[in-house]
């Protein structure tokens, strides 16, 4: 579908690609991965023709339509649903011609409209919009009533609706909540054409992708399979390269010592000469191992406060005008609590965070909160609110007014922004570079509570792991909002759910929640459109079948079978995780002994999780055997 041949691209004083070639098979769902700042978004610009390399090294079939999410998404008076419908340019044009075309052309226009199934378009558009969080009422509202983030969703919906032959998505989950991300995963899996998706979201890359395209060392490498398969293949490649390199190094040393010993001896001069030639001819084995990413610095609070950190009793909270957003909050948070906060956008998660951060007071009830409590609050609006002409150096100057310049620069370097990026303006920094800067700055004064609202957006996968390591070392409390399921599972000890105007502890785990969200989305889609009558009719019958086997007391066999299956899935996932960590350990020990420490910790935690999953599996199997007699 897409063919790139010997593509070389240099810009801003840097090499991005050198003779990169790749061919994407039609229909493939390809995940484009690589470090923050390596040039993924830049590659998209090259494919879209917004940037140009020297020749025409990028080609697509002549008739292929290419589509991406517009970064411009104006606040027009057009309704959301019509904005989407207009994205299908052909349909929109045909409908327009119906009004003005002479009668003899009408037949042809109608024939084409029927051919492209134009009647079904509104239902299809509505289905996409519901999946991305717009209920029917919101679909009819004008674009101008929505925030930038929501208009990005409309742009994404429009791209999906237009169904181009080559769909380009640059970190699409960044402006979605978990609910939207889950829906998008399911949708992309079924996407009828080729898609190239930049993502740092392991879950997404595993669920959706048939191929992984890796951008590293100025070149593009295509791997078949999903992200887990890619990591395995890459670790194996690195292992082979390292052992080949070790062998070569040994041979080189051997030849060199021969040359050194005998080059002065006339009787051996000829052999020494020939060995010298062999030495010169030796091609160094390429090692494609990338440097480790810079770690995150999350300094722990110096002195613990008296517990509990936060206590809420029958508290209501809202803004000055109007009704409370959240009611009847009865919650408690302790010094080292790790809380995962769930809920769709608009459920009040940000209001809740604002209250914990001390920027919003309760209007009724009680909020106990230590006056000395420091809160570090990271959220996406901070990234959006950055002045595009600012530079990292200016920003750190303001944060460390009394420090010498060298200390500020080394602070930035410690954050992972090397010297060459310290004076790059914000609008030219990559998404990941901006996020890294802000995250580190939020935690700079060792807060007692870290509120991280979608902290991994824009961060590459290795940086996410670095953040996880830093969170494990951090001793303060954490409130985490993220659509990254694996991060949530690794960090949160408890889950709270924001829904129906309040925040309450949530009983299930992340998988329960994911299932609940998907079921609800399905219900929302089939209700208004009523297209899937047959499916709906089939559903209750299936339920009855299940019920027949139910015993009066205790969990039903189907529940237990589900539990067994879930435990098995967990075991598979955790086992894979352990072997991945092992692979990493094999390479880390050579590169960076420090990283080993983090990996060892991660391995211990994963092993403990595996033991828990195994215990759950045994328990469910036993119960199942009992129920089945
Ligand atoms: N106009 C520019 N001037 C200077 N540097 C730039 C400019 N545009 C991009 N860069 C630099 O080029 C590099 C690649 O940027 P790009 O946005 O393609 O990265 P990316 O791989 O998409 O990263 P991320 O995963 O963080 O989104 C970054 O280091 C960025 O700072
Ligand atoms: Mg990018």
Tab-separated table of N, CA, C and O and ligand atoms in Angstrom, residues 12 14 16 35-42 171 200 421 424 428-433 458, ligand 1:
chain	number	residue	atom	x	y	z
A	12	UNK	N	16.737	20.722	10.772
A	12	UNK	CA	17.043	21.354	12.064
A	12	UNK	C	18.388	20.867	12.621
A	12	UNK	O	18.521	20.585	13.817
A	14	UNK	N	19.823	18.085	12.185
A	14	UNK	CA	19.855	16.700	12.653
A	14	UNK	C	19.565	15.732	11.536
A	14	UNK	O	18.851	16.048	10.596
A	16	UNK	N	17.494	12.582	10.456
A	16	UNK	CA	16.332	11.819	10.897
A	16	UNK	C	16.306	10.433	10.271
A	16	UNK	O	16.244	9.437	10.963
A	35	UNK	N	11.292	6.134	20.020
A	35	UNK	CA	11.517	7.073	21.108
A	35	UNK	C	10.879	8.438	20.886
A	35	UNK	O	10.758	8.883	19.750
A	36	UNK	N	10.572	9.137	21.971
A	36	UNK	CA	10.138	10.529	21.883
A	36	UNK	C	11.195	11.338	21.155
A	36	UNK	O	12.397	11.209	21.437
A	37	UNK	N	10.750	12.126	20.201
A	37	UNK	CA	11.670	13.023	19.512
A	37	UNK	C	12.475	12.364	18.408
A	37	UNK	O	13.343	12.993	17.815
A	38	UNK	N	12.167	11.096	18.088
A	38	UNK	CA	12.961	10.389	17.087
A	38	UNK	C	12.530	10.780	15.671
A	38	UNK	O	13.273	10.607	14.711
A	39	UNK	N	11.281	11.301	15.537
A	39	UNK	CA	10.841	11.774	14.226
A	39	UNK	C	9.616	11.074	13.658
A	39	UNK	O	9.421	11.061	12.444
A	40	UNK	N	8.751	10.520	14.504
A	40	UNK	CA	7.555	9.820	14.010
A	40	UNK	C	6.559	10.800	13.403
A	40	UNK	O	6.065	10.589	12.296
A	41	UNK	N	6.267	11.871	14.150
A	41	UNK	CA	5.328	12.864	13.617
A	41	UNK	C	5.917	13.507	12.370
A	41	UNK	O	5.196	13.851	11.429
A	42	UNK	N	7.232	13.650	12.360
A	42	UNK	CA	7.914	14.196	11.186
A	42	UNK	C	7.715	13.272	9.982
A	42	UNK	O	7.473	13.746	8.867
A	171	UNK	N	-0.931	9.260	17.719
A	171	UNK	CA	-1.296	9.124	19.134
A	171	UNK	C	-2.769	9.439	19.391
A	171	UNK	O	-3.100	10.358	20.142
A	200	UNK	N	2.113	5.007	21.752
A	200	UNK	CA	3.009	4.535	22.800
A	200	UNK	C	2.214	3.673	23.775
A	200	UNK	O	2.641	3.422	24.882
A	421	UNK	N	18.465	20.698	23.289
A	421	UNK	CA	17.019	20.951	23.291
A	421	UNK	C	16.611	22.034	24.283
A	421	UNK	O	15.451	22.423	24.348
A	424	UNK	N	15.331	25.093	22.474
A	424	UNK	CA	14.335	24.901	21.410
A	424	UNK	C	13.005	25.456	21.913
A	424	UNK	O	12.643	25.240	23.066
A	428	UNK	N	8.330	23.705	18.926
A	428	UNK	CA	9.144	22.786	18.129
A	428	UNK	C	9.560	21.539	18.908
A	428	UNK	O	10.121	20.619	18.328
A	429	UNK	N	9.289	21.527	20.204
A	429	UNK	CA	9.580	20.307	20.958
A	429	UNK	C	8.557	19.250	20.570
A	429	UNK	O	7.418	19.574	20.252
A	430	UNK	N	8.945	17.973	20.613
A	430	UNK	CA	7.967	16.922	20.343
A	430	UNK	C	7.043	16.799	21.552
A	430	UNK	O	7.358	17.290	22.641
A	431	UNK	N	5.910	16.132	21.353
A	431	UNK	CA	4.933	15.970	22.432
A	431	UNK	C	5.563	15.362	23.678
A	431	UNK	O	5.330	15.798	24.802
A	432	UNK	N	6.371	14.333	23.470
A	432	UNK	CA	6.997	13.633	24.589
A	432	UNK	C	7.973	14.520	25.346
A	432	UNK	O	8.067	14.457	26.571
A	433	UNK	N	8.682	15.346	24.607
A	433	UNK	CA	9.655	16.228	25.260
A	433	UNK	C	8.946	17.235	26.171
A	433	UNK	O	9.387	17.515	27.285
A	458	UNK	N	1.727	11.054	25.377
A	458	UNK	CA	2.925	11.525	24.674
A	458	UNK	C	4.208	10.793	25.076
A	458	UNK	O	5.185	10.850	24.357
B	1	LIG	N1	10.622	23.198	13.662
B	1	LIG	C1	11.512	22.567	14.418
B	1	LIG	N2	12.638	23.177	14.856
B	1	LIG	C2	13.536	22.526	15.625
B	1	LIG	N3	13.402	21.246	16.042
B	1	LIG	C3	12.304	20.600	15.646
B	1	LIG	C4	11.291	21.210	14.821
B	1	LIG	N4	10.319	20.324	14.620
B	1	LIG	C5	10.688	19.192	15.260
B	1	LIG	N5	11.874	19.353	15.877
B	1	LIG	C6	12.599	18.347	16.656
B	1	LIG	O1	12.625	17.175	15.881
B	1	LIG	C7	12.552	16.034	16.709
B	1	LIG	C8	11.481	15.088	16.159
B	1	LIG	O2	10.185	15.589	16.368
B	1	LIG	P1	8.866	14.712	16.145
B	1	LIG	O3	7.740	15.566	16.581
B	1	LIG	O4	8.841	14.144	14.782
B	1	LIG	O5	9.115	13.522	17.196
B	1	LIG	P2	8.198	12.277	17.527
B	1	LIG	O6	8.969	11.040	17.183
B	1	LIG	O7	6.865	12.435	16.937
B	1	LIG	O8	8.181	12.383	19.124
B	1	LIG	P3	6.978	12.147	20.181
B	1	LIG	O9	6.934	10.676	20.437
B	1	LIG	O10	7.464	12.847	21.406
B	1	LIG	O11	5.744	12.719	19.589
B	1	LIG	C9	12.304	16.540	18.134
B	1	LIG	O12	13.486	16.463	18.898
B	1	LIG	C10	11.878	17.971	17.943
B	1	LIG	O13	12.295	18.767	19.041
